[in-house]
XYZ file of N, CA and C in Angstrom:
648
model
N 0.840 -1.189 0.000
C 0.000 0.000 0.000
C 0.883 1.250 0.000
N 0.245 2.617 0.064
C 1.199 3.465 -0.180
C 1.084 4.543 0.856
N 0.343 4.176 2.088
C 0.059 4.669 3.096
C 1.561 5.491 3.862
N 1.775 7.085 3.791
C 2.864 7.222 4.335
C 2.384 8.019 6.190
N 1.516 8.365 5.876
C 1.054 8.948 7.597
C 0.227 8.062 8.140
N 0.345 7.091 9.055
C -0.380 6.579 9.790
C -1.182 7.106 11.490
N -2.767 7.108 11.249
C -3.391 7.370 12.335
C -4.253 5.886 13.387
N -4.052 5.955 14.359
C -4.182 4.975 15.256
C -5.099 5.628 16.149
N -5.928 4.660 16.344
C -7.120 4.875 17.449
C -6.199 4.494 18.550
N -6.926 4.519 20.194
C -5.752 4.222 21.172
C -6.883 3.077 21.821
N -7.510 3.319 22.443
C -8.542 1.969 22.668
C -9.172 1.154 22.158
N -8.876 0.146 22.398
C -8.979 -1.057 21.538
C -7.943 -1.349 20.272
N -7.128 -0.514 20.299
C -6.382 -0.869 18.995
C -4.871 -0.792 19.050
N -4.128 0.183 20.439
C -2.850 0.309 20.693
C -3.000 -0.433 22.394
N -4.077 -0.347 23.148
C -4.267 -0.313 24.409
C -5.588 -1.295 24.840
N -4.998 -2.547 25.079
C -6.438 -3.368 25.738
C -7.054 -2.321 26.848
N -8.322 -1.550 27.117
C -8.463 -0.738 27.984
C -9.598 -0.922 28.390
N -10.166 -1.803 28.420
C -11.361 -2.476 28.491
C -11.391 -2.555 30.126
N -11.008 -3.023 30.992
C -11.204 -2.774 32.542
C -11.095 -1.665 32.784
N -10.551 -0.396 32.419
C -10.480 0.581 33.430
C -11.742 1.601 32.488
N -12.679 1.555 31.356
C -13.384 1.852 31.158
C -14.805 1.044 31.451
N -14.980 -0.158 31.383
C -15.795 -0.806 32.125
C -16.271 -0.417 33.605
N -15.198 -0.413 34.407
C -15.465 0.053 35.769
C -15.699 1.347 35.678
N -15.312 2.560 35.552
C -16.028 3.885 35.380
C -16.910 4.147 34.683
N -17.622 2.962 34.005
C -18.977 3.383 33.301
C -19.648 3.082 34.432
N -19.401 1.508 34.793
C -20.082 1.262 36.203
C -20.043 2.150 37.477
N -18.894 2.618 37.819
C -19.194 3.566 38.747
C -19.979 4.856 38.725
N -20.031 5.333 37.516
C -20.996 6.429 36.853
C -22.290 5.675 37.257
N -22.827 4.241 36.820
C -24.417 4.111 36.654
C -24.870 3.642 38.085
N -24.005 3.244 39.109
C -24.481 2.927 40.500
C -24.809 4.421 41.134
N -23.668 5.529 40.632
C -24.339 6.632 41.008
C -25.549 7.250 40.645
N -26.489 6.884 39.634
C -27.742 6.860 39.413
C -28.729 5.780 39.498
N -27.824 4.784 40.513
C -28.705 3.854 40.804
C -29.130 2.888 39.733
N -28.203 2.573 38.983
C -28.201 1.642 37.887
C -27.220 0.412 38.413
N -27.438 -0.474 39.025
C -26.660 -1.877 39.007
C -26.127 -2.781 37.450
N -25.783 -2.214 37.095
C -25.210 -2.957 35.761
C -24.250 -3.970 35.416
N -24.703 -5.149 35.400
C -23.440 -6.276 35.685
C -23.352 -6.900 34.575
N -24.328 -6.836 33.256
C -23.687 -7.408 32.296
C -22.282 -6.835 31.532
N -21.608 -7.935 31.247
C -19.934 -7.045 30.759
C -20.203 -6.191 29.741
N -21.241 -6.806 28.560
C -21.434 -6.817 27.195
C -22.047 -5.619 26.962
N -22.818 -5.336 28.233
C -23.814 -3.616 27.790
C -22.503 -2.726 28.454
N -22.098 -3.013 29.231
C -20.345 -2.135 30.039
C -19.595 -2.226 28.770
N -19.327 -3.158 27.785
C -18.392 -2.799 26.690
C -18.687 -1.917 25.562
N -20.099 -1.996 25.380
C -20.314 -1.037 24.192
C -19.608 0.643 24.474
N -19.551 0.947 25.743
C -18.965 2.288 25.568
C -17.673 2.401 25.288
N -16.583 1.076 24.937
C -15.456 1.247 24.520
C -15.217 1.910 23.391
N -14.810 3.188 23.080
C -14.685 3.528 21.885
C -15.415 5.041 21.361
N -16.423 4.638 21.570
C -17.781 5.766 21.166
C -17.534 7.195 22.111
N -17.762 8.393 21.944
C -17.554 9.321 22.874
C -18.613 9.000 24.204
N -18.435 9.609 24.951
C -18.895 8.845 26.143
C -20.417 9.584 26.610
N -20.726 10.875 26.485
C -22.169 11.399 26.500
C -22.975 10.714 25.727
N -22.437 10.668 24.108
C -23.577 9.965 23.568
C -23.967 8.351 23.589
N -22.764 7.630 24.241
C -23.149 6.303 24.190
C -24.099 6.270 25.877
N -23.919 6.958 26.722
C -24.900 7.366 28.086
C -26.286 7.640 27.367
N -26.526 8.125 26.597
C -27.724 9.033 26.091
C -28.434 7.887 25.049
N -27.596 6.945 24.506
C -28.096 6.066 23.498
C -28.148 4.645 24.271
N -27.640 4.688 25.350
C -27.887 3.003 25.887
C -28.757 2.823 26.899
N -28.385 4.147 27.874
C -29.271 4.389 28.963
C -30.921 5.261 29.040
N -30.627 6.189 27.856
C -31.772 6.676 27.730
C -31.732 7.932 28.457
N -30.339 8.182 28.703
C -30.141 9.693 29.900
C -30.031 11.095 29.110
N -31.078 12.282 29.622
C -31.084 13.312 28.846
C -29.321 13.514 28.734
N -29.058 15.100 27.512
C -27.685 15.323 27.490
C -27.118 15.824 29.248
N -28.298 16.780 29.580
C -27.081 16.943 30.941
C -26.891 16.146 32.166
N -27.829 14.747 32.368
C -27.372 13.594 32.845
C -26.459 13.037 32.256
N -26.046 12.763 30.785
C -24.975 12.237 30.367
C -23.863 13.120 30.720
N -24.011 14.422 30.729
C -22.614 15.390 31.186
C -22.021 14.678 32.572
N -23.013 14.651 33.278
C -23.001 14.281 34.615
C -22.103 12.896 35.104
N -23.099 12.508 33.793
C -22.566 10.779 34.207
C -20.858 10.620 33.633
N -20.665 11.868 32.579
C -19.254 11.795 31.832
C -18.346 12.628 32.984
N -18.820 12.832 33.719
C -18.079 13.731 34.954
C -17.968 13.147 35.809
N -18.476 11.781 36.473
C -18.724 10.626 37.774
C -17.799 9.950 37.062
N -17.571 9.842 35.431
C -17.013 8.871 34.888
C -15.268 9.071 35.047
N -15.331 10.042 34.890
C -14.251 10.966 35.010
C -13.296 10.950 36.423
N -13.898 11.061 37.616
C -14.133 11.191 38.370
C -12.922 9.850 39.011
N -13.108 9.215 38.935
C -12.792 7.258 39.088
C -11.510 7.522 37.822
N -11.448 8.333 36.589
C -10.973 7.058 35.600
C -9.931 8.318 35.766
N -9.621 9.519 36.162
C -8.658 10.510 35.929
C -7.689 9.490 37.076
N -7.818 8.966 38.114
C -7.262 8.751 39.150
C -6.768 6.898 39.142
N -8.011 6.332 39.059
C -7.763 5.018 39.404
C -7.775 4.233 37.612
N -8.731 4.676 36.734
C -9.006 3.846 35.793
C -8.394 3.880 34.454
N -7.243 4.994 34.368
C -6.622 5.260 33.458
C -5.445 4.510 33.060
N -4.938 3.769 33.815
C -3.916 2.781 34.410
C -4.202 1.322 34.405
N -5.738 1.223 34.122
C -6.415 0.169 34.352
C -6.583 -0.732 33.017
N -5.363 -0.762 32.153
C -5.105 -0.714 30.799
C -4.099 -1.656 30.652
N -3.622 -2.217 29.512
C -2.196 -3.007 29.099
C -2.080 -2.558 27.378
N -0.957 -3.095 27.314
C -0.470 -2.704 25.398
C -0.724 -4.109 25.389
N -1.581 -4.115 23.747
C -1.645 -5.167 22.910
C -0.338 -5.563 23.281
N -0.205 -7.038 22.798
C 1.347 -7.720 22.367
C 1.913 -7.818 21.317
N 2.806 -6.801 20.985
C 3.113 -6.778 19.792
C 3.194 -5.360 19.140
N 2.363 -4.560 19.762
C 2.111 -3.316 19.777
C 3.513 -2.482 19.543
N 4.258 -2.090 20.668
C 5.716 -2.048 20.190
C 6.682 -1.815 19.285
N 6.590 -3.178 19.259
C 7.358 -3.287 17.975
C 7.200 -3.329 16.588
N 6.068 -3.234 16.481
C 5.103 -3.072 14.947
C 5.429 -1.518 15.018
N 5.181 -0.727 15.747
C 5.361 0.521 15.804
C 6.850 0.966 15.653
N 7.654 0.320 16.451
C 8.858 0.460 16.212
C 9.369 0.190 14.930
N 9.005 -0.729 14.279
C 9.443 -1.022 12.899
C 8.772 -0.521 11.647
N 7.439 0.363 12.089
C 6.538 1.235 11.005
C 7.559 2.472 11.012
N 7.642 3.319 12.059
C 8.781 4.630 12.539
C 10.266 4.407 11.803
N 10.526 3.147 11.808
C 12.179 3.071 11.385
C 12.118 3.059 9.775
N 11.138 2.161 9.259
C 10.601 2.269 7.750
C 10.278 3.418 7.037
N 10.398 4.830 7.708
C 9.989 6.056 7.429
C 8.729 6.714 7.419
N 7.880 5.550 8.114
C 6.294 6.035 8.119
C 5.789 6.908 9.225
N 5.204 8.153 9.430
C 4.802 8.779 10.355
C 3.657 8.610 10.910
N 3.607 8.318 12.328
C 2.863 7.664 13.127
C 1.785 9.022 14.029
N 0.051 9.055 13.915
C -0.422 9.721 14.912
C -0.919 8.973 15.758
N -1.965 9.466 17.028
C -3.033 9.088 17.507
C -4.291 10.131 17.412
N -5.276 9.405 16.939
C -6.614 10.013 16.773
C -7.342 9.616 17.349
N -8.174 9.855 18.506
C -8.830 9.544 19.786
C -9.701 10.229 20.403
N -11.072 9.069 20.785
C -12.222 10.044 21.469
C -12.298 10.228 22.549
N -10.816 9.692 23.698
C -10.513 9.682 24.660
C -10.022 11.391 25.068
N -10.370 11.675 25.895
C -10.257 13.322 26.389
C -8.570 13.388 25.958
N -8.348 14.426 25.739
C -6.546 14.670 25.224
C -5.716 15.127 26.614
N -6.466 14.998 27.534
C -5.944 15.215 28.812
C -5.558 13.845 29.372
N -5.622 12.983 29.136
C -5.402 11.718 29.556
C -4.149 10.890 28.540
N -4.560 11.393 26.578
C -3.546 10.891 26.280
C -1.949 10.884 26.228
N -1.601 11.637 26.715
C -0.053 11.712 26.868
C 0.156 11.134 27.895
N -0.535 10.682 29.329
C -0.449 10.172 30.235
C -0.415 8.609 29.923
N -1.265 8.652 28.977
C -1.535 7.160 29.158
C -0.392 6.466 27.881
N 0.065 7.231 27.168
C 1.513 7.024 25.995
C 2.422 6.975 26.821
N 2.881 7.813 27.947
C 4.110 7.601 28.267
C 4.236 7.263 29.487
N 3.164 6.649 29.990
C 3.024 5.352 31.195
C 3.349 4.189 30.440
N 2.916 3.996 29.178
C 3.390 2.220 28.597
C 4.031 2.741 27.411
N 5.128 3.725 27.879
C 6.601 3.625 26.447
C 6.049 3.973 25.278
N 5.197 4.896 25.226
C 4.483 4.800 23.565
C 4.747 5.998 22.979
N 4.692 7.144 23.459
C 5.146 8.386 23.203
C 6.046 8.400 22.078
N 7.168 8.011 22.134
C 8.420 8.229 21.390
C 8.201 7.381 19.783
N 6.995 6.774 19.610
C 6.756 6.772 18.236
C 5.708 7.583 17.701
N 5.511 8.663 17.894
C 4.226 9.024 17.294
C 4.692 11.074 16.986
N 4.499 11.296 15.984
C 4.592 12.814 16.129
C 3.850 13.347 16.550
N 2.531 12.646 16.908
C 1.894 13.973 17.623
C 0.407 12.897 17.791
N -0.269 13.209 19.422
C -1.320 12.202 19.942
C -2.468 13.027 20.194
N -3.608 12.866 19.650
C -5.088 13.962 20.012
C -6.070 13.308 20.383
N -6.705 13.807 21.292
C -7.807 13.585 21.620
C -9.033 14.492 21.260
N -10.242 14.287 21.807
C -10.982 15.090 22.554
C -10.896 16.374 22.907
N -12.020 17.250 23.246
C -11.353 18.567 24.033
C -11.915 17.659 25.337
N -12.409 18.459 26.546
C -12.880 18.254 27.864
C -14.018 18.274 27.735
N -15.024 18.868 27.334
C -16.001 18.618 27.035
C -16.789 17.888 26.010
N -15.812 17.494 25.225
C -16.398 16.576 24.066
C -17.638 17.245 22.808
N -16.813 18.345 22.753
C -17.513 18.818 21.185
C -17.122 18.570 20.209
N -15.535 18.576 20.215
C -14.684 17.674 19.674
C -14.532 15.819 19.792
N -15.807 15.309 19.981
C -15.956 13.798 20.364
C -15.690 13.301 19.681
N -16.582 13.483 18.456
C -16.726 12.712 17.080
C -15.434 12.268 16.184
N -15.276 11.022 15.930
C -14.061 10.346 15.382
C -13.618 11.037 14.122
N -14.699 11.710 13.783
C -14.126 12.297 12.410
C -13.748 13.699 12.445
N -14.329 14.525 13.643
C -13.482 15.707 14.419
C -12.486 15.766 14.365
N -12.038 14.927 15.339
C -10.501 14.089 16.149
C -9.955 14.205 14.831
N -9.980 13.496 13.661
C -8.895 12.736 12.546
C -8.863 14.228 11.336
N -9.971 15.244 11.245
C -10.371 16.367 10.785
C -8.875 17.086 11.754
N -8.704 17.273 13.077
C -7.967 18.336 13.949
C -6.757 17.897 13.260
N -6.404 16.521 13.464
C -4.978 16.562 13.640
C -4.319 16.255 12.120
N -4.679 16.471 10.742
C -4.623 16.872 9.399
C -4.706 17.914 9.850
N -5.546 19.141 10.047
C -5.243 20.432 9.583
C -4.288 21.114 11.069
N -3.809 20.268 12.066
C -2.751 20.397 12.841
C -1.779 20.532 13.021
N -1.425 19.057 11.721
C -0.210 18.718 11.442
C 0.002 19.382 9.905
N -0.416 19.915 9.421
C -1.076 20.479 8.064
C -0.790 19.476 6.712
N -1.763 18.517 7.093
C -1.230 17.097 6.385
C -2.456 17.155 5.348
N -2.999 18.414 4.858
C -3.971 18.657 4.144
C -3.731 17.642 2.298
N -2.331 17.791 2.034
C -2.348 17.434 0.466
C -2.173 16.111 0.827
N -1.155 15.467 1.954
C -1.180 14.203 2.354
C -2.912 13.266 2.721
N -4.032 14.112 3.058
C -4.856 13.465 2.817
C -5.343 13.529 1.486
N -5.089 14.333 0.715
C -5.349 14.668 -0.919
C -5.167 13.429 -1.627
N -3.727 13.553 -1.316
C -3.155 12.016 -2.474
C -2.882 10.995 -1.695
N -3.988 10.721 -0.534
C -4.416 9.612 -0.007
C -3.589 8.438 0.446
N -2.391 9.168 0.979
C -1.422 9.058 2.078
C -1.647 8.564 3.451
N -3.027 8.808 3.749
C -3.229 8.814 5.086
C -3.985 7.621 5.433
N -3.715 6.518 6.612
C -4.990 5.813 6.380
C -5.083 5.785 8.287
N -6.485 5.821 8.480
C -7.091 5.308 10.123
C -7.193 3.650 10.507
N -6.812 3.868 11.581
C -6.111 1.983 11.828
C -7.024 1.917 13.124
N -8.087 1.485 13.340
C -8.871 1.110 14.182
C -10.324 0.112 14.477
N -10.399 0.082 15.696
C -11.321 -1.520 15.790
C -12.674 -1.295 15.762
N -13.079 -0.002 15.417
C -14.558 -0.303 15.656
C -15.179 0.973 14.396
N -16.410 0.854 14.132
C -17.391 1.381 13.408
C -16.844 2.642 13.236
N -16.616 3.572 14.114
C -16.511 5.003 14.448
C -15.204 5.495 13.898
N -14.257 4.794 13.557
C -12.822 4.838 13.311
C -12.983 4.664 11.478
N -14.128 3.551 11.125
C -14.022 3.701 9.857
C -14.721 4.912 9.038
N -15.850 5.009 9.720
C -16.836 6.463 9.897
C -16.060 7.609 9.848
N -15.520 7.762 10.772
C -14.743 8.786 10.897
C -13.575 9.253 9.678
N -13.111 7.798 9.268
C -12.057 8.176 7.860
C -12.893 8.293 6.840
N -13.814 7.878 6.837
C -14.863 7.668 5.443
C -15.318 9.485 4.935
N -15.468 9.949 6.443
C -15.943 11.572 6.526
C -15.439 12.416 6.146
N -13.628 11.904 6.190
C -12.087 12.425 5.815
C -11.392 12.585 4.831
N -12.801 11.326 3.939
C -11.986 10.987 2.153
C -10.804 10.381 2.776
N -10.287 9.361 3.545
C -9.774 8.610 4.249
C -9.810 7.242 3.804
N -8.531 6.065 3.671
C -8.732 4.852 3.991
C -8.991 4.483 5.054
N -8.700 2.967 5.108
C -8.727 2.773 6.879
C -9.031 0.808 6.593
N -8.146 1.314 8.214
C -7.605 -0.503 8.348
C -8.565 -1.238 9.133
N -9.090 -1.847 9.705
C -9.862 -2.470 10.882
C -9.438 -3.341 11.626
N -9.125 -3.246 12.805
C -8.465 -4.453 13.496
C -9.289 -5.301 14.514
N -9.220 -6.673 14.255
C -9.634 -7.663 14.917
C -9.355 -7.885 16.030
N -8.382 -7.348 16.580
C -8.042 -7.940 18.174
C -8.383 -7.063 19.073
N -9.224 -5.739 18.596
C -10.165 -5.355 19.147
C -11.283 -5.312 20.055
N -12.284 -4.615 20.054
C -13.433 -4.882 20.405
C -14.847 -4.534 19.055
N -14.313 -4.294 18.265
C -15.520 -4.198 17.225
C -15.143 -5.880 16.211
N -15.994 -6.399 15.643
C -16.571 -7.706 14.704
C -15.972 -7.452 13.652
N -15.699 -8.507 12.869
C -15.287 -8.063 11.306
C -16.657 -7.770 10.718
N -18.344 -8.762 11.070
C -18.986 -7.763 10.546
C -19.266 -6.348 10.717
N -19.200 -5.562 11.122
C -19.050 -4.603 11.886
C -18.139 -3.096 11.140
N -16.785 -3.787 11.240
C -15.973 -3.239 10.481
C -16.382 -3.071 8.648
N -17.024 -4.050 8.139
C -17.448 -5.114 7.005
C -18.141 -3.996 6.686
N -18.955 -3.790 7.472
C -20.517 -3.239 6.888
C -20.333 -1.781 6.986
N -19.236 -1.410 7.843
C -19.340 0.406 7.425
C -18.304 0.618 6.663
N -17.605 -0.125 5.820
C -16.725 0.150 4.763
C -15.277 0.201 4.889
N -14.764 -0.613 5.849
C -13.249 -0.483 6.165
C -12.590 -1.104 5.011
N -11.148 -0.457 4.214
C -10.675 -0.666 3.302
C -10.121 -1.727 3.703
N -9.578 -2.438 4.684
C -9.016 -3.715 4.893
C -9.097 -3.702 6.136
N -9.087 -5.398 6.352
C -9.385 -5.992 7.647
C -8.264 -6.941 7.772
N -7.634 -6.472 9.099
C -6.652 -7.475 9.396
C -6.696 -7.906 11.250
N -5.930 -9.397 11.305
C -6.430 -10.162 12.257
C -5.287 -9.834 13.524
N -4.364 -10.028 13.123
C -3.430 -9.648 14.118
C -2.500 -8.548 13.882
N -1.843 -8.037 14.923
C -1.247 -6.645 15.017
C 0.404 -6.709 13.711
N 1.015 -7.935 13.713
C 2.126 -7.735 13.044
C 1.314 -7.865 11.378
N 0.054 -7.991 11.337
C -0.379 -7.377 9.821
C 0.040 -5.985 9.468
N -0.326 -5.417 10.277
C -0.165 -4.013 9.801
C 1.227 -3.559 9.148
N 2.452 -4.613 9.501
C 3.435 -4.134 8.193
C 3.427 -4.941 7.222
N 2.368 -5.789 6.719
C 2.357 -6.390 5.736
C 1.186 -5.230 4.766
N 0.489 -4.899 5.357
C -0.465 -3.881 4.941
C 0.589 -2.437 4.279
């Protein structure tokens, strides 16, 4: 492929992060008196900005979801941010994309206050030119925001032109988001989103394990 800027989602796709967002959704819904113990309705918020997946699962107006993204907050600035591991393999796929001459981002619906914390708690920092999130309030939520900022950031405007750029992530919102961008985009399986899933909102390729991505 001829992909020379690479963008990376960070949950689910650089960072198993699935426990320390699980538990701060849960601690958010006991504070409204929601007991929620299935894993499977706790996983859907992996990924998605976090008001609207409150507002679409639970049924909570927007400024209960503020609320609940602020309880969520609350737990995950302190205890749940940490509550994370790197894929296996992660690393060094990265390490060997960077040495190959390819330039590495992060594009993320995770608040941007958290991502540099959470890059250079597990060694990740030092491959990437530059990691975005979110603002704090999440107006900037939307996956195709996020991947919109950091092109006209990095001013990688003709590099998305002549279609240089591709989004490397596990779920719906990541392909959405590049699709919005005039964007390729990779889909990864060791995720938390399905290959149907990936399939059906148009990801230019689907690959199963992490050392694909330099065969890609």
């Amino acid at each position: 492929m001829h992909y020379t800027h690479l963008f990376f989602d960070l949950d689910g796709t650089l960072t198993e992060s699935g426990p320390g967002i699980t538990n701060c959704v849960k601690y958010a819904l006991e504070k409204f008196g929601i007991d929620e113990r299935d894993e499977g309705n706790l996983k859907r918020f992996i990924g998605p900005p976090l008001v609207d997946s409150f507002m679409e699962f639970y049924g909570f107006s927007e400024s209960d979801a503020r609320e609940a993204m602020r309880l969520y907050r609350e737990r995950f600035g302190t205890v749940g941010i940490f509550e994370n591991s790197v894929y296996e393999g992660i690393p060094e796929t990265l390490a060997k994309l960077k040495d190959s001459g390819k330039k590495l981002y992060v594009a993320t619906s995770k608040p941007e206050i958290y991502v540099p914390r959470i890059l250079e708690h597990f060694d990740l920092s030092k491959y990437f030119e530059d990691a975005e999130g979110s603002d704090i309030e999440e107006t900037r939520s939307n996956k195709a925001l996020v991947i919109k900022y950091v092109i006209e950031k990095n001013g990688l405007e003709e590099e998305a032109k002549a279609n240089k750029i591709v989004m490397i992530g596990d779920r719906k919102h990541d392909i959405i988001g590049a699709k919005k961008n005039s964007l390729e985009s990779i889909g990864c399986l060791w995720g938390y989103g399905s290959r149907k899933e990936l399939s059906e909102h148009g990801a230019t390729t689907i690959i199963e394990k992490v050392e694909d991505l330099l065969e890609v």
